[in-house]
Backbone as CSV, one residue per row, in Angstrom:
resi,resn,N_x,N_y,N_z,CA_x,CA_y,CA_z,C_x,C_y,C_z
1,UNK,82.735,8.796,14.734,82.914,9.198,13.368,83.455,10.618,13.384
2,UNK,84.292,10.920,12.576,84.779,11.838,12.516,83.790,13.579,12.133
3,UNK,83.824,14.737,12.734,83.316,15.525,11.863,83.949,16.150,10.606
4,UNK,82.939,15.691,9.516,83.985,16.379,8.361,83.565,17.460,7.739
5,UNK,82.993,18.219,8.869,82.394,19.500,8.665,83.970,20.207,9.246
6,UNK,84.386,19.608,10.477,85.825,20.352,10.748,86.445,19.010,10.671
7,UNK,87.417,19.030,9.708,88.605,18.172,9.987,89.679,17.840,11.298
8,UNK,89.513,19.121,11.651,90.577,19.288,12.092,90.670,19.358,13.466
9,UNK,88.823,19.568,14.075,88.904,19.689,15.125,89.021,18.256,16.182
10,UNK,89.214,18.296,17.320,89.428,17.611,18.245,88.232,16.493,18.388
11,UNK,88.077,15.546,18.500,86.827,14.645,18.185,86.825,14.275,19.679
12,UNK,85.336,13.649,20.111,85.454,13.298,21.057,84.866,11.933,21.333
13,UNK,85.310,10.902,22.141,84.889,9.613,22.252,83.586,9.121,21.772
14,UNK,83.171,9.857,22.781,81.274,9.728,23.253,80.484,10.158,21.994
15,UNK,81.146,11.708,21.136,80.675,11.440,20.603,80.397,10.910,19.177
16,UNK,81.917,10.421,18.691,82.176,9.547,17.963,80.566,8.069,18.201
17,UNK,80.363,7.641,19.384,79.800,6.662,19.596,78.152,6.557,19.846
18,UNK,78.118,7.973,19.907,76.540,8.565,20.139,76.227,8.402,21.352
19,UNK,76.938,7.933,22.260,76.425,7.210,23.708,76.805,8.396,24.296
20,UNK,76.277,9.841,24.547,76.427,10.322,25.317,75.513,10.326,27.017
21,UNK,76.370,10.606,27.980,75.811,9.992,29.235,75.083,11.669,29.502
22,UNK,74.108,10.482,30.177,72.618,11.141,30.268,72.776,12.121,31.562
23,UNK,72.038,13.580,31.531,71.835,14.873,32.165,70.969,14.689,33.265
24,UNK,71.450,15.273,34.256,70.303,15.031,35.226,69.314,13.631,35.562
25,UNK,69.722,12.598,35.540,69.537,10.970,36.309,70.069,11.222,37.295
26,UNK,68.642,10.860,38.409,69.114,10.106,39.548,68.951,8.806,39.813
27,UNK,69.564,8.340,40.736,69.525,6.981,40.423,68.325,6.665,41.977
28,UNK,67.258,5.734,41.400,66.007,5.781,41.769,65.918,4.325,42.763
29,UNK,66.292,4.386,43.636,65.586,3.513,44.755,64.301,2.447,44.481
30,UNK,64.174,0.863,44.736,63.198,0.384,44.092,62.323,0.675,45.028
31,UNK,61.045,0.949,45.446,60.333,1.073,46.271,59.701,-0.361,46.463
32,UNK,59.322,-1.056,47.911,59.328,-2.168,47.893,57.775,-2.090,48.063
33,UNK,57.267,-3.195,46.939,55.178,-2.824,46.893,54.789,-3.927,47.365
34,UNK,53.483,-3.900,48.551,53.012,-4.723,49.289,52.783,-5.929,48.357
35,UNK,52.373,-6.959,48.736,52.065,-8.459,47.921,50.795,-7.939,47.447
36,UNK,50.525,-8.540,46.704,49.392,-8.343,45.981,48.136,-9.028,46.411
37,UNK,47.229,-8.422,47.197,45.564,-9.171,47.504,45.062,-10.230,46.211
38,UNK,44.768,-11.026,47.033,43.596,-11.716,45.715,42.271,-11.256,45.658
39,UNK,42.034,-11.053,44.496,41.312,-10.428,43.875,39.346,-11.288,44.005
40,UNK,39.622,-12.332,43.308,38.728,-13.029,43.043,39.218,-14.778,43.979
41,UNK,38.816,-15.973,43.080,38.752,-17.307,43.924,40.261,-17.599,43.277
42,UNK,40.709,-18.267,44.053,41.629,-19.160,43.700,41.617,-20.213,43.198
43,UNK,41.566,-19.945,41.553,41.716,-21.037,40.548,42.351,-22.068,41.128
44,UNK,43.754,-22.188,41.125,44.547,-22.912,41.225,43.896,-24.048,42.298
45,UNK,43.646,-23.573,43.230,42.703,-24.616,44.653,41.397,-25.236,43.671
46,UNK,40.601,-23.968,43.099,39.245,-24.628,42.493,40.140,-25.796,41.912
47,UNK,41.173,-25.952,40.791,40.648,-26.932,39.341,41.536,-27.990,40.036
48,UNK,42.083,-28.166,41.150,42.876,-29.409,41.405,42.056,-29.899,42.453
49,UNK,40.600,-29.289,43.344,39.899,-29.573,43.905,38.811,-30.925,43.182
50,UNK,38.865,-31.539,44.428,37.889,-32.779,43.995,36.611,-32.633,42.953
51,UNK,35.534,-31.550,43.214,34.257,-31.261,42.824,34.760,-30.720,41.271
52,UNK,36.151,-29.930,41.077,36.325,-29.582,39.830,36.402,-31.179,38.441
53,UNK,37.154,-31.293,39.747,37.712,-32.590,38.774,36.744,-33.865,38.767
54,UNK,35.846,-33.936,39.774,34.442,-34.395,39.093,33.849,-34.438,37.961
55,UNK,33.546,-32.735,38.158,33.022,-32.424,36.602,33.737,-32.336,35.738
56,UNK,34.596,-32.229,35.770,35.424,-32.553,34.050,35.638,-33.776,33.752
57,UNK,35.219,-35.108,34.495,35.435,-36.524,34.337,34.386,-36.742,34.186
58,UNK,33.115,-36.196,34.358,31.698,-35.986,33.680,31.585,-35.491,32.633
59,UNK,32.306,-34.671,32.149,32.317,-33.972,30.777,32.545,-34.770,29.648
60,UNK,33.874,-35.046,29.862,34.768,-36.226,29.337,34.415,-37.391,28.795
61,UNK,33.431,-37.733,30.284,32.709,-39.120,30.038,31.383,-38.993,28.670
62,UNK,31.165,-37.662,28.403,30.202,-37.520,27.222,30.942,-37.044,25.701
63,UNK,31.591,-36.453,26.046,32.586,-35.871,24.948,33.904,-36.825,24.266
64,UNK,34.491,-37.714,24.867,34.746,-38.442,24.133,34.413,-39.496,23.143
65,UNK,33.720,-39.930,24.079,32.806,-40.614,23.099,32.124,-40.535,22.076
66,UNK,31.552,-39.273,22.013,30.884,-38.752,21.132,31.273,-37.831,20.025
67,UNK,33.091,-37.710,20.236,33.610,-37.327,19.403,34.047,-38.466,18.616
68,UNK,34.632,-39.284,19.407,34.850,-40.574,18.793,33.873,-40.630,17.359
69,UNK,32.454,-41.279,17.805,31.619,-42.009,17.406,31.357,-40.928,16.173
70,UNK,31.529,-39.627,16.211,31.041,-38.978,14.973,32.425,-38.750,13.720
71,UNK,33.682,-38.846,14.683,34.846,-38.695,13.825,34.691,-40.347,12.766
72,UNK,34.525,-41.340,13.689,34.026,-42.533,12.920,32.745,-42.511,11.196
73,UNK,31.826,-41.984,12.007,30.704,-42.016,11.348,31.132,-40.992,10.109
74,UNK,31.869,-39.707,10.282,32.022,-38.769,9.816,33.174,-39.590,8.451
75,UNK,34.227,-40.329,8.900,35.090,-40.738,8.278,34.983,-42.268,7.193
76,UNK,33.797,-42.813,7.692,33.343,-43.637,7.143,32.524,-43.137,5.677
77,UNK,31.524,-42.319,5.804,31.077,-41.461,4.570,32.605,-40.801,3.898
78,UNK,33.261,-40.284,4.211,34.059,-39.786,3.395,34.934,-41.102,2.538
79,UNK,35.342,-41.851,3.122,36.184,-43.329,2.434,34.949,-43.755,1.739
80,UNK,33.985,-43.980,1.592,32.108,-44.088,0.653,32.584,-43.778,-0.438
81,UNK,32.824,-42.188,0.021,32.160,-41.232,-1.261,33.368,-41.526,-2.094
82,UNK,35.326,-41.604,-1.390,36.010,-41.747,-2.003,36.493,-42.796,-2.999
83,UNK,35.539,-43.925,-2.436,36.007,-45.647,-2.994,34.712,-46.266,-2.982
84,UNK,33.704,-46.063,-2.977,32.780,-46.892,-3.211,31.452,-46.347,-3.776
85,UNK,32.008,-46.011,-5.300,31.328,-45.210,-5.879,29.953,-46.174,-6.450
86,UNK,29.979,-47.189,-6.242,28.681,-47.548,-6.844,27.509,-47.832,-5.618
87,UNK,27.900,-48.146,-4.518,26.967,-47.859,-3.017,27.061,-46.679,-3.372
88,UNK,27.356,-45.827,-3.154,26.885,-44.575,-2.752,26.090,-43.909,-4.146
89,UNK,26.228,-44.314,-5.470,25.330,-43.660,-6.741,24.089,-44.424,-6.279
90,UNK,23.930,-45.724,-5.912,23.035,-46.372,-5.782,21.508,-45.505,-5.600
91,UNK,20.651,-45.703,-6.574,19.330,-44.863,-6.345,18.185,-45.301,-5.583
92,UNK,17.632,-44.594,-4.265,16.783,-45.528,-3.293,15.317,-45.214,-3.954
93,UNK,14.967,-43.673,-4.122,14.292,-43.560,-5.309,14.153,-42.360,-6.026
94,UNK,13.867,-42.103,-7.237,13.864,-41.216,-7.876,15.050,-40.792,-8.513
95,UNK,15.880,-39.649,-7.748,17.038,-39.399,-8.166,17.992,-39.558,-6.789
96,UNK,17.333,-39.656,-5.624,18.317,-39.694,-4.356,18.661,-41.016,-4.355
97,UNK,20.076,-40.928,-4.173,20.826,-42.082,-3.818,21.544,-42.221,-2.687
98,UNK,22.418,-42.862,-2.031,22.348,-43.672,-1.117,23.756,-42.117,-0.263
99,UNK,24.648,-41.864,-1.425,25.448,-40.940,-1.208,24.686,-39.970,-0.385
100,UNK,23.835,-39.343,-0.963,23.010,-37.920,-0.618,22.147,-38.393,0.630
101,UNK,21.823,-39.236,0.990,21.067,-40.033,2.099,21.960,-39.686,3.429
102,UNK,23.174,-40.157,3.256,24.366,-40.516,3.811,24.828,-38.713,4.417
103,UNK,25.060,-38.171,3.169,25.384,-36.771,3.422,24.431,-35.706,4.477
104,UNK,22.977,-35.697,4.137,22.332,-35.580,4.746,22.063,-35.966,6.475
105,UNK,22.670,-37.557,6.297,22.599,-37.917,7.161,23.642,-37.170,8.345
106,UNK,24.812,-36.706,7.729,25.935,-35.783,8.845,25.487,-34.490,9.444
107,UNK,24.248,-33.924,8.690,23.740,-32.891,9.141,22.774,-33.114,10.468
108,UNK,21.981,-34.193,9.945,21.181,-34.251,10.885,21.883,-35.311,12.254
109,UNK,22.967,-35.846,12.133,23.626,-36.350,13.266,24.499,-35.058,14.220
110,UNK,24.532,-34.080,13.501,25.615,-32.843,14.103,24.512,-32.462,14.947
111,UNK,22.820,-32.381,14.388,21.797,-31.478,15.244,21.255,-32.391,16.450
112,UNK,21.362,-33.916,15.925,21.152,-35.175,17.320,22.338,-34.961,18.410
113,UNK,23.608,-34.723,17.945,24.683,-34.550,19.052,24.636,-33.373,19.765
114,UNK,24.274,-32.681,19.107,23.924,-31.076,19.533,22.667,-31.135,21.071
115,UNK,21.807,-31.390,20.448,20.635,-31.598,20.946,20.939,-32.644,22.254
116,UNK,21.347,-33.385,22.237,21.800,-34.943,23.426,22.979,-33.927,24.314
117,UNK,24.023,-33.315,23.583,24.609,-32.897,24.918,23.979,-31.682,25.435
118,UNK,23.049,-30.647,24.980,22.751,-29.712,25.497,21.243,-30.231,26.890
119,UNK,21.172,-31.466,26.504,20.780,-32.185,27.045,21.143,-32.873,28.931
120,UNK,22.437,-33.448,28.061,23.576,-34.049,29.100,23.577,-32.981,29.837
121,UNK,24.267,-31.698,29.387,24.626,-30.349,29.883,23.609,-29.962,31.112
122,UNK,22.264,-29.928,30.493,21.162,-29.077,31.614,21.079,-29.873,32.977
123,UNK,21.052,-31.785,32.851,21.060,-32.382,33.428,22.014,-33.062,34.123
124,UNK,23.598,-32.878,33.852,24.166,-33.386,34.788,26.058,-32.196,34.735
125,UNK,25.501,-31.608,34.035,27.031,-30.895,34.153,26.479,-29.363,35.177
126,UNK,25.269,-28.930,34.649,24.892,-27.537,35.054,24.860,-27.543,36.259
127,UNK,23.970,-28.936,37.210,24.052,-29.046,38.580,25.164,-28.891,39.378
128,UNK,26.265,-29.773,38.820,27.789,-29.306,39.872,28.058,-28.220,39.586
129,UNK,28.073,-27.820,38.438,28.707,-26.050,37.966,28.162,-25.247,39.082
130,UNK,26.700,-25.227,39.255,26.213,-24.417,40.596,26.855,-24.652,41.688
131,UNK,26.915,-26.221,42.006,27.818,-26.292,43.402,29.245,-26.014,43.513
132,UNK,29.849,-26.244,42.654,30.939,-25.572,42.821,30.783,-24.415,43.164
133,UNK,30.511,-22.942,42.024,30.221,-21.697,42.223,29.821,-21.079,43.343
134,UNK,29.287,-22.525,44.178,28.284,-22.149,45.567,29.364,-21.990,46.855
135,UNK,30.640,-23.053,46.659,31.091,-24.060,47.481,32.647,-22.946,47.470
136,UNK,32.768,-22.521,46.352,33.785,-21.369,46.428,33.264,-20.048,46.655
137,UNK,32.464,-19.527,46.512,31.736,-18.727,46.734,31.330,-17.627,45.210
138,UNK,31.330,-18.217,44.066,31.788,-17.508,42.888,30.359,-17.285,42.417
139,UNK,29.370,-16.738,42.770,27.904,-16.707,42.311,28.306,-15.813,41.460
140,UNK,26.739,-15.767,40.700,26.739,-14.287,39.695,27.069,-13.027,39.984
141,UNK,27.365,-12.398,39.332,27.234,-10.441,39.825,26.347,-10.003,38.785
Protein backbone atom coordinates (compact mmCIF):
# COMPACT_ATOMS: atom_id res chain seq x y z
CA UNK A 1 0.00 0.00 0.00
CA UNK A 2 1.13 3.05 -0.79
CA UNK A 3 2.35 5.77 1.90
CA UNK A 4 0.11 8.66 1.64
CA UNK A 5 1.77 10.37 4.23
CA UNK A 6 4.59 10.81 1.29
CA UNK A 7 3.32 10.45 -2.06
CA UNK A 8 6.02 10.64 -3.55
CA UNK A 9 8.38 8.67 -1.90
CA UNK A 10 9.86 5.44 -3.18
CA UNK A 11 7.67 2.46 -1.80
CA UNK A 12 8.99 -0.64 -1.05
CA UNK A 13 7.82 -4.29 -1.85
CA UNK A 14 7.99 -5.87 1.55
CA UNK A 15 6.67 -3.21 2.76
CA UNK A 16 3.78 -2.64 0.73
CA UNK A 17 3.05 -6.48 1.90
CA UNK A 18 3.90 -6.34 5.61
CA UNK A 19 6.03 -9.48 5.17
CA UNK A 20 9.05 -8.07 6.25
CA UNK A 21 11.92 -10.80 6.64
CA UNK A 22 12.78 -11.49 10.01
CA UNK A 23 16.22 -10.01 12.04
CA UNK A 24 18.49 -12.14 13.47
CA UNK A 25 16.98 -16.07 12.72
CA UNK A 26 19.05 -18.74 12.75
CA UNK A 27 18.12 -21.48 11.24
CA UNK A 28 17.86 -24.23 14.08
CA UNK A 29 18.95 -27.81 13.61
CA UNK A 30 16.22 -30.49 14.74
CA UNK A 31 17.81 -32.10 17.63
CA UNK A 32 17.14 -35.80 17.38
CA UNK A 33 15.16 -36.94 21.05
CA UNK A 34 15.64 -40.42 22.35
CA UNK A 35 12.28 -42.72 21.93
CA UNK A 36 10.25 -42.30 24.51
CA UNK A 37 10.29 -44.96 27.76
CA UNK A 38 7.05 -46.42 28.73
CA UNK A 39 5.82 -45.05 31.35
CA UNK A 40 3.21 -47.30 32.86
CA UNK A 41 1.57 -51.03 31.30
CA UNK A 42 0.93 -51.44 27.95
CA UNK A 43 -2.65 -50.99 27.26
CA UNK A 44 -2.58 -51.96 23.94
CA UNK A 45 -1.10 -55.80 24.99
CA UNK A 46 -3.53 -55.57 28.26
CA UNK A 47 -7.09 -55.05 26.18
CA UNK A 48 -6.35 -57.46 23.18
CA UNK A 49 -4.99 -59.94 25.86
CA UNK A 50 -7.07 -63.01 26.60
CA UNK A 51 -7.89 -62.26 30.55
CA UNK A 52 -8.99 -58.63 29.27
CA UNK A 53 -11.24 -59.86 26.92
CA UNK A 54 -12.61 -62.39 29.33
CA UNK A 55 -13.82 -59.87 31.40
CA UNK A 56 -15.50 -57.76 29.16
CA UNK A 57 -17.45 -60.92 27.73
CA UNK A 58 -18.41 -61.24 31.43
CA UNK A 59 -19.54 -57.84 31.61
CA UNK A 60 -21.47 -57.97 28.55
CA UNK A 61 -22.90 -61.18 29.43
CA UNK A 62 -24.79 -59.07 32.39
CA UNK A 63 -25.26 -55.79 30.79
CA UNK A 64 -26.92 -56.60 27.87
CA UNK A 65 -29.33 -58.22 28.93
CA UNK A 66 -30.28 -56.24 31.42
CA UNK A 67 -30.36 -53.34 29.41
CA UNK A 68 -32.41 -55.06 27.11
CA UNK A 69 -34.95 -56.30 29.65
CA UNK A 70 -35.37 -52.76 31.31
CA UNK A 71 -35.40 -50.74 27.87
CA UNK A 72 -38.41 -53.35 27.29
CA UNK A 73 -40.05 -53.03 30.61
CA UNK A 74 -39.24 -49.29 30.56
CA UNK A 75 -40.98 -48.96 27.02
CA UNK A 76 -43.84 -51.01 27.64
CA UNK A 77 -45.17 -48.54 30.57
CA UNK A 78 -44.62 -45.70 28.40
CA UNK A 79 -46.94 -47.18 25.18
CA UNK A 80 -49.59 -47.92 28.75
CA UNK A 81 -49.56 -44.63 29.75
CA UNK A 82 -49.70 -43.44 25.98
CA UNK A 83 -52.65 -45.80 24.61
CA UNK A 84 -54.14 -47.58 27.19
CA UNK A 85 -55.66 -45.18 29.19
CA UNK A 86 -58.25 -47.17 30.85
CA UNK A 87 -55.65 -50.16 32.27
CA UNK A 88 -53.64 -47.86 33.51
CA UNK A 89 -56.67 -45.30 35.36
CA UNK A 90 -57.84 -48.59 36.53
CA UNK A 91 -58.18 -48.23 40.53
CA UNK A 92 -56.57 -51.27 42.62
CA UNK A 93 -57.60 -49.35 45.69
CA UNK A 94 -58.48 -46.21 46.97
CA UNK A 95 -57.09 -43.73 44.65
CA UNK A 96 -53.91 -45.79 43.28
CA UNK A 97 -54.31 -47.16 40.08
CA UNK A 98 -52.70 -49.49 38.05
CA UNK A 99 -50.66 -46.45 36.12
CA UNK A 100 -48.99 -45.24 39.46
CA UNK A 101 -48.33 -49.00 40.48
CA UNK A 102 -46.57 -49.38 37.19
CA UNK A 103 -44.62 -46.03 37.58
CA UNK A 104 -43.48 -46.81 40.83
CA UNK A 105 -42.76 -49.91 39.71
CA UNK A 106 -39.57 -48.29 37.32
CA UNK A 107 -38.16 -46.93 40.40
CA UNK A 108 -37.99 -49.74 42.27
CA UNK A 109 -36.74 -51.99 39.20
CA UNK A 110 -33.74 -49.24 38.57
CA UNK A 111 -32.81 -50.02 42.61
CA UNK A 112 -33.29 -54.21 41.86
CA UNK A 113 -30.85 -53.70 38.75
CA UNK A 114 -28.69 -51.59 40.69
CA UNK A 115 -28.48 -53.79 43.55
CA UNK A 116 -28.08 -57.41 41.23
CA UNK A 117 -25.20 -55.90 39.30
CA UNK A 118 -23.33 -54.39 42.16
CA UNK A 119 -23.82 -57.75 43.10
CA UNK A 120 -22.64 -59.53 39.78
CA UNK A 121 -19.76 -56.88 40.11
CA UNK A 122 -18.33 -57.96 43.76
CA UNK A 123 -18.70 -61.55 42.65
CA UNK A 124 -17.55 -62.18 39.37
CA UNK A 125 -16.13 -59.07 37.59
CA UNK A 126 -13.96 -57.70 40.77
CA UNK A 127 -12.10 -61.15 40.95
CA UNK A 128 -10.47 -60.99 37.35
CA UNK A 129 -10.04 -57.14 37.68
CA UNK A 130 -7.49 -58.19 40.54
CA UNK A 131 -5.94 -60.77 38.33
CA UNK A 132 -5.40 -58.96 35.68
CA UNK A 133 -3.89 -55.90 37.74
CA UNK A 134 -1.81 -58.77 39.33
CA UNK A 135 -0.76 -60.49 35.99
CA UNK A 136 0.39 -57.04 34.45
CA UNK A 137 1.70 -55.84 37.30
CA UNK A 138 -0.74 -52.66 37.75
CA UNK A 139 -1.52 -52.87 41.68
CA UNK A 140 -2.53 -49.87 43.67
CA UNK A 141 -0.21 -46.89 44.57
Amino acid sequence: MPDVARPYAASNALEDTGQMPALFVRERQPTPSPPPRPTGPDFDRIQHGKEFVALRKTFRRFVFPMSLLFFTWYMMFVLLAAYAHDLMSRKVWGEVNVGILLGLGQFASTILITIAYLKFANKRLDPQVEQLRAAVGAGER
